[in-house]
Structures are given as structure tokens and as C-alpha cells.
């Protein structure tokens, strides 16, 4: 299958849904219509007969014509789909909130079913009172709402050594962004009491899930007392099973692995546990063979979501919306620059709205496309002044084997037909 | 009861409950249960419980993790990161195996079985002799080769300082050429049916 076929396959639903005319050949500006449009001049079924009743769909799914906006997995990436990853269709989404139903999953021993009745949360270790909470207890503590991105540490990790997967969904889709409702972790720790821990500055919070993998991670006390949430709702409703129902940890700005799902235990310790997920995994090997550990923050990053390999330009020349996402674990996105010539020249894009701290931010650049090939890039800048680096700069600093934390500038090559491809450029 | 807990929610965890759930082991050995296991017992248990994925000699099978070997490869183009070549602490091996292995039947190993399996993995890594007995007493007789191989996150010093200047906006470099293309690698799932098949 060649690139054109790939593009057509990805856009099948779009093409099927419109009675349209051959893609890519329509002139840019409003063109004269030489014959009346039957979609207007002929009476259509939907304007004659009735649609579905309000009793049809107690809980709805997207209309069938959007059936390409789904999670996808890449079977060869892992040994088993039980300890694996899938990808959010960020190429097809807009705004910043990720619909939960297509928000990516990463499990180490599968998505488990844990009822609210069976749920227990234990706090133990260096606390005044080791406690057990039920789900109902958690709902009685004062709540907060915050929007944050959750990005897997391995997002874009397959791209360290070169351009490999063809689509923003695959290269950048280990991410979702939701509005969480929950209880600050510090409020739960206050219930257990931290006097027994003494000086908190060298204390740790070890968190683990109820699943077989447990996914235990150590979090320094300073972060635990700052903005970590024990969340039980996302985007207004209960967490999805695959996202930790009924309770997960939300660790703003930090690598997704630490967002422990099906959270069952919080232990105050005087040292990091150095669990499997912070030694064997989620440590980043340098070129000289040494490795960084405790690389918690996700640095500033961005990607053009459209045009992109799964979102070719099908409307020909003329006005073109370049749309993308930017985010930073260090705070707010303050600026995104876009280049159409591979980084030779840059224009500052327009933010969909003011960036929120540690949350996805939408950006746009509206251009007149003359049909010339483009090398699309985006470059995020956050409120600390950090500028998203090129892959070259990252590789120079770290080599090609760090696996995690690849926040490089992405390049899409868009050809004269409007078909886009994942490339690296000089 | 009188409490300084702001909301007085939750109830005291009982010792049996804490013991059931708090099984983590720290690098200094805290949390290790009393018990022991030798290399040969470990081989039997390993072949029975672990080898179908990890190979008879912990060398890995298919896409499943390699647990042994890989010494001296960490700076190579394709490093082999195993318990022997990469893991800094033996506590992590005991803790992880005891809690989360075998894959699909986690938490079913006794403390003695876990000691034996870990002893066998050490033997497979040529880190102990075949008569070695691993126990909570001998745990620190084992030296982990890559214990000194890790540094704390130093991005702030090494990277942020350099990548925070006002970036170039125009005529930043020569016109670009493609150096690598994903379509040449051709490993992306191509159809919706294939990609979404679970």
C-alpha cells in the first residue's frame, strides 16, 4: 500500500460521508457551481422521515461515520497486549479535552474490574494513624477540579533512532487530557497524620495499584503535598475501567507511569523503594551506558495534528488550517512557533485559548497553501522559557537509547497532493 | 475518638491488613521476609513457572524480557538491560517477582520460592556459584554490577540551561532535505481493521 492508499484508508469515513468530488482537485476559493446541488434541490430522507427517539440511546457512542476516530495499537511493540500500550487518535481530535472512550491505555497486567464496594485505599508507613478508606469515605472529603495531561514516558519513544511510525496518533498519541475531580493527596495524608514522619523534606510516598502488576512508584513528599490528586472522576463522569476505576492518582506534569491506577495503597517511607518501575523501567540510558533515574517531569512538547500522515489535505490549495497540540510538565505553554519549511523560518501560532498549567494547549496557524511541498514543524515554549529542542539536539545530549522522554520537534513532509509523511530532515 | 484528623474519615488499618498489602522491599533489605532458596531449587521452580516466557536460562523468549546476560552492552547501539547487566538493586528483583510474577498468576509464590527463583536468576547471570543459597541473611553477599550506573535527573543543569534562549525565527539554517522516512520503514498498521483488531 502506498502513501496515497494509506491516506485514503485513513480518510475513508470522511470520503464516504461526503458525496464529494475527487479530493485534492477542487480549487481553493469559492468556485462557481455550474449545476444545482441535488443535496439542496432534492428532498432528502432526513428532512422527510423521523430520526431516532430519545429512548434509543441511554449512553451514546459517536456516529458511525466517525469510526476511524478510535484507539489503535501496534502489535509488534510489546510481547503481550496485556502489558502494552494503545494510542489516542489525536490526529482527528480538536480542542484540548480527550474523549475518555478513545483516550489511550497503558496497562502492565491488563485493565481490571474493581467495584466501588470492593475498593479499599490504605495509608500506612510513617504516619500517626494507618488508615483504610472506602470509596464512600473519599467522596466525603473536599474536592477540587483540574485539567491535566497524562503523557506516557515512552510517548514518541519509538522515534529516537529515526522516523518510524506514520501518524501523529502513533508517534504522539500516548497522551490524554482530562478534567479531573478528586481529593488532594495532602488532604488524605492529613487524615493519617504526618507527625510521625518528622522532617518531611527527605520523606517519600510510595503508591501502588490493586492490579497484579501493582505499578509501585516512589514520589517525593514535596510533590505529594503540592498538586497530586486522588481522582475519581474524569471529564465529568466516573473514571473508565481502563483508566483506573474507581480511583487513580493524578500527578500533574509528571510521566504517566506515576499516575497509578486502581490506587490501593499509599505508604510514607524514609527512602525511595526503587521499585521495578523506577529502576528497570522509566530510567533513561545515556550514550555512555549510565542512566538517569527519577526523570519525573515531562518537558515542553508539541505536534502538528493536522495536516499529518493520517490527515492529508483533501481540499486543494487555498486556506489551510494547521492545527496542533502543545504541553509542558513545567507549567503553562506561552508560545508555539510553526515552520512550513523544516525550521528555516518560523511564525508564531495562535493559541486556541490561554495555556493552562500542565495541560494540553491547542494552537493554530492559518495559511494560504499554494500547493508547494511543506516540511511542517512546531516548537513549544513554556513559562520557564524552555524551548522544545530538535531531535538532533536531544540525541546529542542523550544518545539514542534513553527510550523515554523524547520531546523532539516533529517534522511532517506534505507533498503536492497534500499527503503527509513522518520524516527526519537535515 | 478524639483526633486531630481534620475530617476523621477512614478507620485504623489493622496489622494483618497492613501485612497483607505492604510487601514492598527497600534497597536496604527492609521488608524482606525470613526465608531462603538455593540455585537448584530455583532452577526447578523457574523451569516450571517462568521458562515458558523467559527461557530455560533466563535468556528470554520471543519478545518477552531477557533476565540474564547483556553485561557490558549498556553503551552499545542495542543495549541488553537485564537483572544482571542493568538492575541496581537485588531488592527490586525479589519485590517484583514476589508481587507481580508469574505474569497471569501474580502473588502465588512463597517467600522461599521467590528466594530460589532470584538465586537461579543470579546464577544465570554468572553472579553466584551453583551452590549459592539466597536468604534474608545472605541477601547482601551479592554485588549488583550496575549499582553505580545511575545518576539523578540532571536535565536542569545539562539541558534546560541551554535550551531556554530566545529561538531563531528566520533564515535559521540551509534549506532542508529528507534524511529519513517512516514510509521506508513501513511498520505502521495500515488499515483500520488491522489497527483496531484486539
Coordinates of C-alpha atoms in Angstrom, one line a residue:
Chain A
X1 CA 0.0 0.0 0.0
X2 CA 1.5 3.3 -1.0
X3 CA 1.1 6.6 0.8
X4 CA -1.9 7.7 -1.3
X5 CA -3.7 4.5 -0.4
X6 CA -2.8 4.9 3.2
X7 CA -4.3 8.4 3.2
X8 CA -7.4 7.2 1.5
X9 CA -7.9 4.4 4.0
X10 CA -7.5 6.7 7.0
X11 CA -9.9 9.2 5.5
X12 CA -12.4 6.6 4.3
X13 CA -15.1 7.7 6.7
X14 CA -14.7 11.3 5.5
X15 CA -14.9 10.4 1.9
X16 CA -17.8 8.1 2.4
X17 CA -19.7 10.7 4.3
X18 CA -19.5 13.4 1.7
X19 CA -20.9 13.0 -1.8
X20 CA -17.8 14.7 -2.8
X21 CA -15.9 15.1 -5.8
X22 CA -12.4 13.9 -6.2
X23 CA -10.3 15.0 -3.3
X24 CA -7.4 17.2 -3.9
X25 CA -8.6 18.7 -7.2
X26 CA -11.0 21.3 -6.0
X27 CA -9.8 24.9 -6.4
X28 CA -9.2 26.7 -3.2
X29 CA -11.6 29.6 -3.2
X30 CA -15.3 29.5 -3.6
X31 CA -15.9 28.2 -7.1
X32 CA -18.8 28.8 -9.3
X33 CA -21.4 26.0 -9.3
X34 CA -22.4 25.1 -12.8
X35 CA -25.4 22.8 -11.8
X36 CA -27.7 22.9 -8.9
X37 CA -26.6 20.7 -6.0
X38 CA -29.1 17.8 -5.5
X39 CA -28.4 17.7 -1.8
X40 CA -30.1 21.1 -1.8
X41 CA -32.6 20.9 -4.6
X42 CA -33.9 17.3 -3.9
X43 CA -35.8 16.4 -0.8
X44 CA -33.6 14.3 1.4
X45 CA -34.7 11.4 3.6
X46 CA -33.6 13.1 6.8
X47 CA -35.8 16.1 6.0
X48 CA -38.8 13.8 5.4
X49 CA -38.8 10.9 7.8
X50 CA -38.2 10.9 11.5
X51 CA -35.0 10.2 13.3
X52 CA -34.3 8.2 16.4
X53 CA -36.3 8.7 19.6
X54 CA -34.9 9.9 22.9
X55 CA -35.3 6.3 24.3
X56 CA -32.9 4.9 21.7
X57 CA -29.6 5.6 23.3
X58 CA -29.2 5.8 27.1
X59 CA -25.5 6.2 26.7
X60 CA -24.3 7.1 23.3
X61 CA -21.3 6.4 21.1
X62 CA -20.0 8.6 18.3
X63 CA -21.9 8.4 15.0
X64 CA -20.8 5.6 12.8
X65 CA -19.2 7.9 10.3
X66 CA -16.6 8.7 12.9
X67 CA -15.5 5.1 13.2
X68 CA -11.9 6.0 12.3
X69 CA -11.6 8.1 15.5
X70 CA -10.5 5.1 17.7
X71 CA -7.6 3.9 19.7
X72 CA -5.1 1.9 17.8
X73 CA -2.4 -0.5 18.9
X74 CA 0.8 -1.6 17.3
X75 CA 1.1 -5.3 17.9
X76 CA 4.9 -5.6 17.4
X77 CA 5.7 -3.1 20.1
X78 CA 5.2 -5.5 23.0
X79 CA 5.1 -9.2 23.8
X80 CA 1.6 -9.2 25.1
X81 CA -1.5 -6.9 24.6
X82 CA -2.0 -7.3 28.4
X83 CA 1.2 -5.4 29.2
X84 CA 1.0 -2.9 26.4
X85 CA 0.0 0.4 25.0
X86 CA -2.5 1.9 22.6
X87 CA -2.8 5.3 21.1
X88 CA -5.2 8.2 21.3
X89 CA -6.4 9.4 17.8
X90 CA -5.0 12.9 18.4
X91 CA -4.8 13.4 14.6
X92 CA -8.6 13.6 14.5
X93 CA -9.4 15.4 17.7
X94 CA -9.7 19.2 18.3
X95 CA -9.7 21.5 21.3
X96 CA -7.9 20.0 24.3
X97 CA -10.2 17.6 26.2
X98 CA -9.7 14.0 25.2
X99 CA -12.9 11.9 25.0
X100 CA -12.5 9.2 27.6
X101 CA -13.6 6.4 25.2
X102 CA -10.7 6.9 22.9
X103 CA -8.1 8.1 25.4
X104 CA -5.0 5.9 25.3
X105 CA -4.4 2.9 27.7
X106 CA -1.2 1.6 29.1
X107 CA -1.5 -1.5 31.4
X108 CA 1.1 -3.8 32.8
X109 CA -1.3 -6.6 33.7
X110 CA -4.5 -5.6 32.0
X111 CA -7.4 -3.4 32.8
X112 CA -9.1 -4.8 35.9
X113 CA -12.7 -4.6 37.1
X114 CA -12.8 -3.2 40.6
X115 CA -16.1 -2.2 42.1
X116 CA -16.6 0.8 44.4
X117 CA -17.9 -1.7 47.0
X118 CA -14.7 -3.8 46.8
X119 CA -12.4 -0.7 46.7
X120 CA -10.1 0.0 49.7
X121 CA -7.4 2.6 50.0
X122 CA -4.8 2.1 52.7
X123 CA -2.4 4.7 54.0
X124 CA 0.4 3.3 56.1
X125 CA 4.1 3.6 57.0
X126 CA 5.4 6.7 58.7
X127 CA 2.0 8.1 59.7
X128 CA 0.4 8.8 63.0
X129 CA -2.6 6.5 62.2
X130 CA -2.5 3.9 59.4
X131 CA -5.9 4.2 57.8
X132 CA -8.3 2.3 55.5
X133 CA -10.7 4.3 53.4
X134 CA -13.7 3.1 51.5
X135 CA -14.8 4.7 48.2
X136 CA -17.6 6.3 50.1
X137 CA -15.1 7.9 52.5
X138 CA -13.3 9.5 49.7
X139 CA -16.5 11.1 48.4
X140 CA -16.8 12.9 51.8
X141 CA -13.6 14.9 51.5
X142 CA -13.5 18.3 49.9
X143 CA -13.0 18.1 46.2
X144 CA -11.1 20.0 43.5
X145 CA -11.2 20.1 39.7
X146 CA -8.2 20.4 37.5
X147 CA -7.4 19.7 33.8
X148 CA -4.1 18.0 33.2
X149 CA -2.3 16.0 30.5
X150 CA -1.2 12.4 31.2
X151 CA 1.6 11.5 28.8
X152 CA 3.3 8.2 28.9
X153 CA 7.1 8.5 29.5
X154 CA 7.5 6.4 26.3
X155 CA 5.5 8.7 24.1
X156 CA 7.5 9.2 20.8
X157 CA 10.0 6.7 22.2
X158 CA 9.9 4.6 19.0
X159 CA 11.2 7.6 17.1
X160 CA 14.6 8.0 18.9
X161 CA 16.6 6.4 16.2
X162 CA 14.7 7.7 13.2
X163 CA 11.3 8.3 11.6
X164 CA 9.4 5.1 12.2
X165 CA 5.6 5.2 12.6
X166 CA 3.5 7.1 10.2
X167 CA 0.9 9.2 12.0
X168 CA 0.6 11.6 14.9
X169 CA -1.6 9.0 16.6
X170 CA 1.3 6.6 16.7
X171 CA 4.2 9.0 17.3
X172 CA 2.5 11.2 19.8
X173 CA -0.8 9.5 20.9
X174 CA 0.3 8.1 24.3
X175 CA -1.4 11.1 25.9
X176 CA -4.7 12.2 27.1
X177 CA -6.0 15.4 28.7
X178 CA -9.0 15.3 31.1
X179 CA -10.7 17.4 33.7
X180 CA -10.3 15.5 37.0
X181 CA -12.3 15.7 40.1
X182 CA -10.7 14.4 43.2
X183 CA -9.2 14.9 46.6
X184 CA -5.7 16.4 47.1
X185 CA -3.3 13.7 48.3
X186 CA -2.3 16.1 51.0
X187 CA -5.8 16.0 52.5
X188 CA -5.7 12.2 52.8
X189 CA -2.2 12.4 54.3
X190 CA -3.5 14.9 56.8
X191 CA -6.2 12.4 57.9
X192 CA -3.4 9.8 58.6
X193 CA -1.2 12.5 60.2
X194 CA 2.4 13.1 59.3
X195 CA 3.9 14.0 62.8
X196 CA 5.3 10.5 63.0
X197 CA 7.3 11.2 59.8
X198 CA 9.1 14.1 61.4
X199 CA 11.1 16.2 59.0
X200 CA 9.2 15.7 55.7
X201 CA 11.9 17.0 53.4
X202 CA 13.5 13.6 52.9
X203 CA 10.3 11.5 53.0
X204 CA 8.8 9.6 50.2
X205 CA 5.3 8.5 49.3
X206 CA 5.2 5.0 47.7
X207 CA 2.0 4.4 45.7
X208 CA 0.7 1.2 44.2
X209 CA -2.3 -0.1 42.4
X210 CA -4.7 -3.0 43.1
X211 CA -3.7 -4.8 39.9
X212 CA -1.3 -7.7 39.6
X213 CA 1.5 -5.5 38.3
X214 CA 0.9 -3.1 41.2
X215 CA 2.9 -0.5 39.3
X216 CA 4.5 0.8 42.5
X217 CA 6.3 4.2 42.3
X218 CA 8.1 6.5 44.8
X219 CA 7.1 10.1 44.8
X220 CA 9.0 12.7 46.9
X221 CA 6.9 14.3 49.7
X222 CA 7.2 17.8 48.3
X223 CA 5.3 16.8 45.1
X224 CA 2.8 14.7 47.1
X225 CA 1.9 17.8 49.2
X226 CA 1.8 20.1 46.2
X227 CA -0.6 19.2 43.4
X228 CA -1.1 15.4 43.4
X229 CA -4.8 14.4 43.2
X230 CA -6.6 11.2 44.2
X231 CA -9.1 11.3 41.4
X232 CA -12.4 9.5 41.0
X233 CA -14.0 11.4 38.1
X234 CA -12.7 12.5 34.7
X235 CA -14.4 14.7 32.2
X236 CA -17.5 14.8 34.5
X237 CA -18.1 11.1 34.9
X238 CA -16.5 8.1 36.7
X239 CA -13.1 7.0 35.5
X240 CA -13.3 4.4 32.8
X241 CA -12.3 0.9 33.9
X242 CA -9.2 1.1 31.7
X243 CA -8.2 4.4 33.3
X244 CA -8.3 3.2 36.9
X245 CA -11.9 2.9 38.0
X246 CA -12.8 3.8 40.7
X247 CA -9.7 5.7 41.8
X248 CA -6.5 6.8 40.3
X249 CA -3.6 9.1 41.1
X250 CA -3.1 12.3 39.1
X251 CA 0.4 13.5 39.1
X252 CA 0.4 16.8 37.2
X253 CA 3.2 17.3 34.7
X254 CA 4.9 14.0 35.6
X255 CA 5.4 10.9 33.5
X256 CA 2.3 8.8 33.0
X257 CA 3.7 5.7 34.7
X258 CA 3.4 7.5 38.1
X259 CA -0.4 8.1 37.6
X260 CA -1.1 4.9 39.5
X261 CA -4.5 3.4 38.5
X262 CA -6.8 1.4 40.8
X263 CA -4.8 3.1 43.6
X264 CA -4.9 0.8 46.7
X265 CA -2.1 1.9 48.9
X266 CA -0.1 4.9 49.9
X267 CA 3.0 4.3 52.1
X268 CA 5.1 7.0 53.7
X269 CA 8.7 5.9 53.7
X270 CA 12.1 7.4 54.6
X271 CA 13.6 6.3 51.3
X272 CA 12.6 5.6 47.7
X273 CA 11.5 2.0 47.3
X274 CA 13.4 1.8 43.9
X275 CA 10.8 -0.5 42.6
X276 CA 10.9 -2.2 39.2
X277 CA 9.1 0.7 37.6
X278 CA 11.8 3.2 38.7
X279 CA 14.9 1.0 38.1
X280 CA 14.5 -1.5 35.3
X281 CA 11.9 0.7 33.6
X282 CA 11.5 4.5 33.5
X283 CA 15.2 5.1 33.7
X284 CA 16.9 6.6 30.7
X285 CA 20.2 5.2 29.4
X286 CA 22.7 7.7 28.1
X287 CA 25.1 7.2 25.3
X288 CA 27.9 6.2 27.7
X289 CA 25.8 3.5 29.3
X290 CA 25.0 5.3 32.5
X291 CA 21.3 6.0 33.1
X292 CA 19.2 8.8 34.6
X293 CA 16.8 7.9 37.2
X294 CA 13.8 9.8 38.6
X295 CA 13.2 11.7 35.4
X296 CA 9.7 12.7 36.5
X297 CA 8.8 15.8 34.6
X298 CA 7.6 15.7 31.0
X299 CA 9.4 18.6 29.2
X300 CA 7.7 21.0 26.8
X301 CA 6.5 19.4 23.6
X302 CA 4.2 19.9 20.7
X303 CA 3.0 18.3 17.5
X304 CA 1.0 19.4 14.4
X305 CA -2.0 17.1 14.4
X306 CA -3.4 18.3 11.0
X307 CA -2.1 18.1 8.4
X308 CA -0.4 14.9 9.4
X309 CA 0.0 11.4 7.8
X310 CA -3.5 10.4 8.8
X311 CA -4.9 13.8 8.0
X312 CA -3.9 14.6 4.4
X313 CA -5.0 17.8 2.8
X314 CA -8.0 16.9 0.6
X315 CA -9.3 20.3 -0.3
X316 CA -6.6 21.5 -2.6
X317 CA -4.9 24.9 -2.5
X318 CA -6.0 27.9 -0.6
X319 CA -6.9 28.5 3.0
X320 CA -5.5 25.8 5.2
X321 CA -5.8 25.3 9.0
X322 CA -2.6 24.0 10.6
X323 CA -3.8 22.6 14.0
X324 CA -1.8 21.2 16.8
X325 CA -1.2 20.5 20.5
X326 CA 1.4 21.8 22.9
X327 CA 2.1 20.9 26.5
X328 CA 4.6 21.2 29.3
X329 CA 5.1 19.4 32.6
X330 CA 6.8 22.6 33.9
X331 CA 3.7 24.9 33.7
X332 CA 1.9 26.8 31.0
X333 CA 2.6 26.9 27.3
X334 CA 3.2 30.6 26.5
X335 CA 4.0 30.3 22.8
X336 CA 4.1 27.9 19.9
X337 CA 6.0 28.6 16.7
X338 CA 5.2 26.8 13.4
X339 CA 7.5 26.3 10.4
X340 CA 6.4 25.2 7.0
X341 CA 10.0 24.9 5.6
X342 CA 11.6 22.5 8.1
X343 CA 12.8 25.1 10.6
X344 CA 14.4 27.6 8.3
X345 CA 11.7 30.2 9.1
X346 CA 9.1 30.3 11.9
X347 CA 5.8 32.0 12.5
X348 CA 4.3 32.3 16.0
X349 CA 1.0 30.4 16.1
X350 CA -2.3 31.5 17.7
X351 CA -3.2 29.6 20.9
X352 CA -6.8 28.3 20.9
X353 CA -7.0 29.7 24.4
X354 CA -4.6 30.7 27.1
X355 CA -2.5 27.8 28.2
X356 CA -3.4 26.0 31.4
X357 CA -0.7 24.7 33.7
X358 CA 0.4 21.2 32.8
X359 CA -2.4 20.8 30.4
X360 CA -2.8 20.4 26.6
X361 CA -3.0 23.7 24.7
X362 CA -4.4 23.9 21.2
X363 CA -2.6 26.1 18.6
X364 CA -3.4 27.2 15.1
X365 CA -1.7 28.7 12.1
X366 CA -4.0 29.7 9.3
X367 CA -2.2 29.9 6.0
X368 CA -2.8 30.1 2.2
X369 CA -1.4 26.9 0.8
X370 CA -0.1 27.3 -2.7
X371 CA 0.3 23.6 -3.3
X372 CA 4.1 23.5 -2.7
X373 CA 5.6 20.7 -0.6
X374 CA 5.9 21.7 3.1
X375 CA 8.1 20.5 6.0
X376 CA 5.7 21.2 8.9
X377 CA 7.2 21.6 12.3
X378 CA 6.0 23.1 15.6
X379 CA 8.1 24.3 18.5
X380 CA 6.6 24.8 22.0
X381 CA 7.9 27.3 24.6
X382 CA 6.7 27.1 28.2
X383 CA 6.5 29.7 31.0
X384 CA 10.0 28.8 32.3
X385 CA 11.4 29.9 28.9
X386 CA 12.3 26.4 27.8
X387 CA 12.2 25.9 24.1
X388 CA 11.3 22.5 22.7
X389 CA 14.5 21.0 21.2
X390 CA 15.2 19.3 17.9
X391 CA 15.7 15.6 17.8
X392 CA 19.3 16.3 16.8
X393 CA 19.9 18.3 20.0
X394 CA 18.2 15.6 22.1
X395 CA 20.3 12.9 20.6
X396 CA 23.5 14.9 21.1
X397 CA 22.7 15.3 24.7
X398 CA 21.4 11.7 25.4
X399 CA 22.3 9.3 22.5
X400 CA 19.6 7.1 21.0
X401 CA 18.8 4.7 23.8
X402 CA 17.1 6.6 26.5
X403 CA 13.7 5.1 25.4
X404 CA 11.7 7.7 27.3
X405 CA 11.2 11.4 27.3
X406 CA 11.5 12.1 23.6
X407 CA 10.1 15.6 23.3
X408 CA 11.7 16.5 20.0
X409 CA 10.3 18.7 17.3
X410 CA 8.4 16.5 14.8
X411 CA 8.5 17.0 11.0
X412 CA 5.7 16.1 8.6
X413 CA 6.6 16.3 4.9
X414 CA 3.5 17.3 2.9
X415 CA 3.7 16.7 -0.8
X416 CA 2.0 18.5 -3.7
X417 CA -1.0 16.1 -3.4
X418 CA -1.4 17.1 0.3
X419 CA -0.3 13.7 1.5
X420 CA 1.8 13.9 4.7
X421 CA 4.6 11.6 5.9
X422 CA 6.7 11.3 9.1
X423 CA 10.3 12.2 8.2
X424 CA 13.5 13.5 9.6
X425 CA 15.2 16.4 7.9
X426 CA 18.7 17.8 7.7
Chain B
X1 CA -12.3 9.1 69.3
X2 CA -10.6 12.4 69.7
X3 CA -8.5 13.0 66.7
X4 CA -6.5 15.8 65.0
X5 CA -7.5 14.4 61.7
X6 CA -9.4 17.2 60.0
X7 CA -12.4 15.1 58.9
X8 CA -11.9 12.0 61.0
X9 CA -12.7 9.8 58.0
X10 CA -11.4 6.3 57.4
X11 CA -10.7 3.8 60.1
X12 CA -7.5 2.4 61.6
X13 CA -5.7 -0.2 59.4
X14 CA -5.2 -3.5 61.3
X15 CA -1.8 -5.1 61.5
X16 CA -3.0 -8.1 59.5
X17 CA -4.3 -5.8 56.7
X18 CA -1.0 -3.9 56.5
X19 CA 1.0 -7.1 56.4
X20 CA -1.2 -8.4 53.6
X21 CA -0.7 -5.4 51.4
X22 CA 2.6 -3.8 52.4
X23 CA 5.1 -6.3 50.9
X24 CA 7.5 -3.9 49.3
X25 CA 11.2 -4.4 49.8
X26 CA 13.6 -1.5 50.0
X27 CA 17.2 -1.5 48.7
X28 CA 18.5 -1.8 52.3
X29 CA 16.5 -5.0 52.7
X30 CA 13.7 -3.7 54.8
X31 CA 10.6 -5.7 54.0
X32 CA 12.4 -8.9 53.2
X33 CA 10.6 -11.9 54.7
X34 CA 12.5 -14.6 56.6
X35 CA 13.2 -17.5 54.2
X36 CA 15.7 -19.0 51.7
X37 CA 16.1 -20.8 48.4
X38 CA 19.1 -22.3 46.6
X39 CA 20.0 -22.3 42.9
X40 CA 18.9 -25.8 42.1
X41 CA 15.5 -25.4 43.7
X42 CA 15.3 -22.2 41.8
X43 CA 16.0 -23.9 38.5
X44 CA 13.1 -26.3 39.1
X45 CA 10.7 -23.6 40.0
X46 CA 11.9 -21.4 37.2
X47 CA 11.5 -24.1 34.6
X48 CA 8.0 -24.8 35.9
X49 CA 6.8 -21.2 36.4
X50 CA 8.9 -18.9 34.3
X51 CA 10.8 -20.5 31.5
X52 CA 7.9 -20.6 29.0
X53 CA 8.3 -16.8 28.6
X54 CA 11.8 -16.1 30.0
X55 CA 13.7 -19.2 28.6
X56 CA 15.3 -22.1 30.4
X57 CA 18.3 -20.0 31.2
X58 CA 16.5 -16.7 31.7
X59 CA 17.7 -15.7 28.3
X60 CA 14.3 -14.6 27.2
X61 CA 11.9 -16.0 24.5
X62 CA 10.3 -14.2 21.6
X63 CA 9.5 -10.6 22.7
X64 CA 9.5 -11.5 26.4
X65 CA 12.0 -9.9 28.7
X66 CA 15.6 -11.2 28.9
X67 CA 16.6 -11.6 32.5
X68 CA 20.2 -12.7 32.2
X69 CA 23.4 -11.6 30.3
X70 CA 23.9 -8.4 28.4
X71 CA 27.0 -7.4 30.5
X72 CA 29.0 -4.6 29.0
X73 CA 26.3 -3.7 26.4
X74 CA 24.8 -0.6 28.0
X75 CA 26.7 1.8 25.8
X76 CA 26.1 -0.3 22.7
X77 CA 23.8 0.5 19.9
X78 CA 21.3 -2.0 21.3
X79 CA 21.9 -2.4 25.0
X80 CA 20.6 -5.6 26.7
X81 CA 19.2 -4.5 30.0
X82 CA 18.8 -7.5 32.4
X83 CA 18.7 -8.1 36.1
X84 CA 22.5 -8.7 35.9
X85 CA 23.6 -6.0 33.5
X86 CA 21.3 -3.2 34.5
X87 CA 19.3 -3.5 37.7
X88 CA 20.9 -1.6 40.5
X89 CA 19.3 -3.4 43.5
X90 CA 18.5 -7.1 44.2
X91 CA 15.7 -5.9 46.5
X92 CA 13.8 -4.9 43.3
X93 CA 14.0 -8.4 41.8
X94 CA 12.7 -10.1 45.0
X95 CA 10.0 -7.5 45.4
X96 CA 8.8 -7.5 41.8
X97 CA 8.9 -11.3 41.3
X98 CA 7.2 -11.9 44.7
X99 CA 4.4 -9.4 44.0
X100 CA 3.8 -9.5 40.2
X101 CA 5.2 -12.7 38.8
X102 CA 4.4 -15.1 37.2
X103 CA 2.6 -13.0 34.6
X104 CA -1.1 -14.0 34.9
X105 CA -0.6 -15.7 38.3
X106 CA 0.9 -13.0 40.4
X107 CA 1.3 -13.2 44.2
X108 CA 1.2 -17.0 44.2
X109 CA 4.9 -17.6 45.0
X110 CA 6.0 -18.4 48.5
X111 CA 8.9 -16.4 50.0
X112 CA 11.1 -19.4 49.7
X113 CA 10.2 -19.9 46.1
X114 CA 11.0 -16.3 45.4
X115 CA 14.4 -16.6 47.0
X116 CA 15.1 -19.7 45.0
X117 CA 14.0 -18.0 41.7
X118 CA 16.1 -15.0 42.4
X119 CA 19.1 -17.3 43.3
X120 CA 18.6 -19.0 39.9
X121 CA 18.5 -15.7 38.0
X122 CA 21.7 -14.6 39.7
X123 CA 23.3 -18.0 38.7
X124 CA 22.1 -17.5 35.2
X125 CA 23.9 -14.1 35.2
X126 CA 27.1 -15.8 36.5
X127 CA 26.8 -13.7 39.6
X128 CA 26.8 -16.6 42.1
X129 CA 28.0 -20.2 42.2
X130 CA 25.7 -23.2 41.8
X131 CA 25.8 -23.9 45.5
X132 CA 24.6 -20.5 46.5
X133 CA 21.7 -20.2 48.9
X134 CA 19.9 -16.8 48.8
X135 CA 18.1 -15.8 52.1
X136 CA 17.3 -12.7 54.0
X137 CA 20.7 -13.4 55.7
X138 CA 22.8 -13.8 52.5
X139 CA 20.9 -11.1 50.5
X140 CA 23.7 -8.6 50.6
X141 CA 26.5 -11.0 49.8
X142 CA 25.5 -10.4 46.2
X143 CA 27.1 -7.4 44.4
X144 CA 25.0 -5.9 41.7
X145 CA 27.3 -4.9 38.8
X146 CA 25.4 -1.8 37.7
X147 CA 24.6 -0.5 41.2
X148 CA 26.7 2.6 40.4
X149 CA 25.2 3.1 36.9
X150 CA 22.5 5.6 37.8
X151 CA 22.6 9.3 38.2
X152 CA 19.8 11.6 39.4
X153 CA 17.8 13.6 36.9
X154 CA 20.2 16.3 35.8
X155 CA 18.2 17.8 32.9
X156 CA 18.0 21.1 34.7
X157 CA 21.8 21.6 34.6
X158 CA 22.6 19.8 31.4
X159 CA 19.7 20.8 29.2
X160 CA 17.3 23.4 30.4
X161 CA 20.1 25.9 30.8
X162 CA 21.0 25.6 27.1
X163 CA 17.5 25.2 25.7
X164 CA 16.0 28.3 27.1
X165 CA 17.4 31.0 24.8
X166 CA 15.1 33.1 22.5
X167 CA 15.0 30.9 19.4
X168 CA 15.8 31.8 15.9
X169 CA 12.8 32.9 13.8
X170 CA 14.1 33.4 10.2
X171 CA 16.9 32.1 7.9
X172 CA 17.8 29.7 10.7
X173 CA 19.5 27.2 8.5
X174 CA 20.0 26.0 5.0
X175 CA 17.0 24.6 3.1
X176 CA 16.3 21.1 4.4
X177 CA 16.4 17.7 2.9
X178 CA 14.8 14.5 4.0
X179 CA 17.2 12.2 5.8
X180 CA 14.8 9.5 7.0
X181 CA 11.2 8.4 6.1
X182 CA 8.7 6.4 8.0
X183 CA 7.2 5.0 4.8
X184 CA 10.5 3.3 4.1
X185 CA 10.5 1.6 7.4
X186 CA 6.8 0.7 6.8
X187 CA 5.8 -0.7 10.2
X188 CA 2.6 1.3 10.8
X189 CA -0.6 -0.6 10.9
X190 CA -2.2 0.3 7.6
X191 CA -5.9 -0.4 7.8
X192 CA -8.5 0.4 10.4
X193 CA -9.4 -3.3 10.7
X194 CA -5.8 -4.3 11.3
X195 CA -5.0 -1.4 13.6
X196 CA -8.1 -1.8 15.9
X197 CA -8.1 -5.6 16.0
X198 CA -7.8 -6.6 19.6

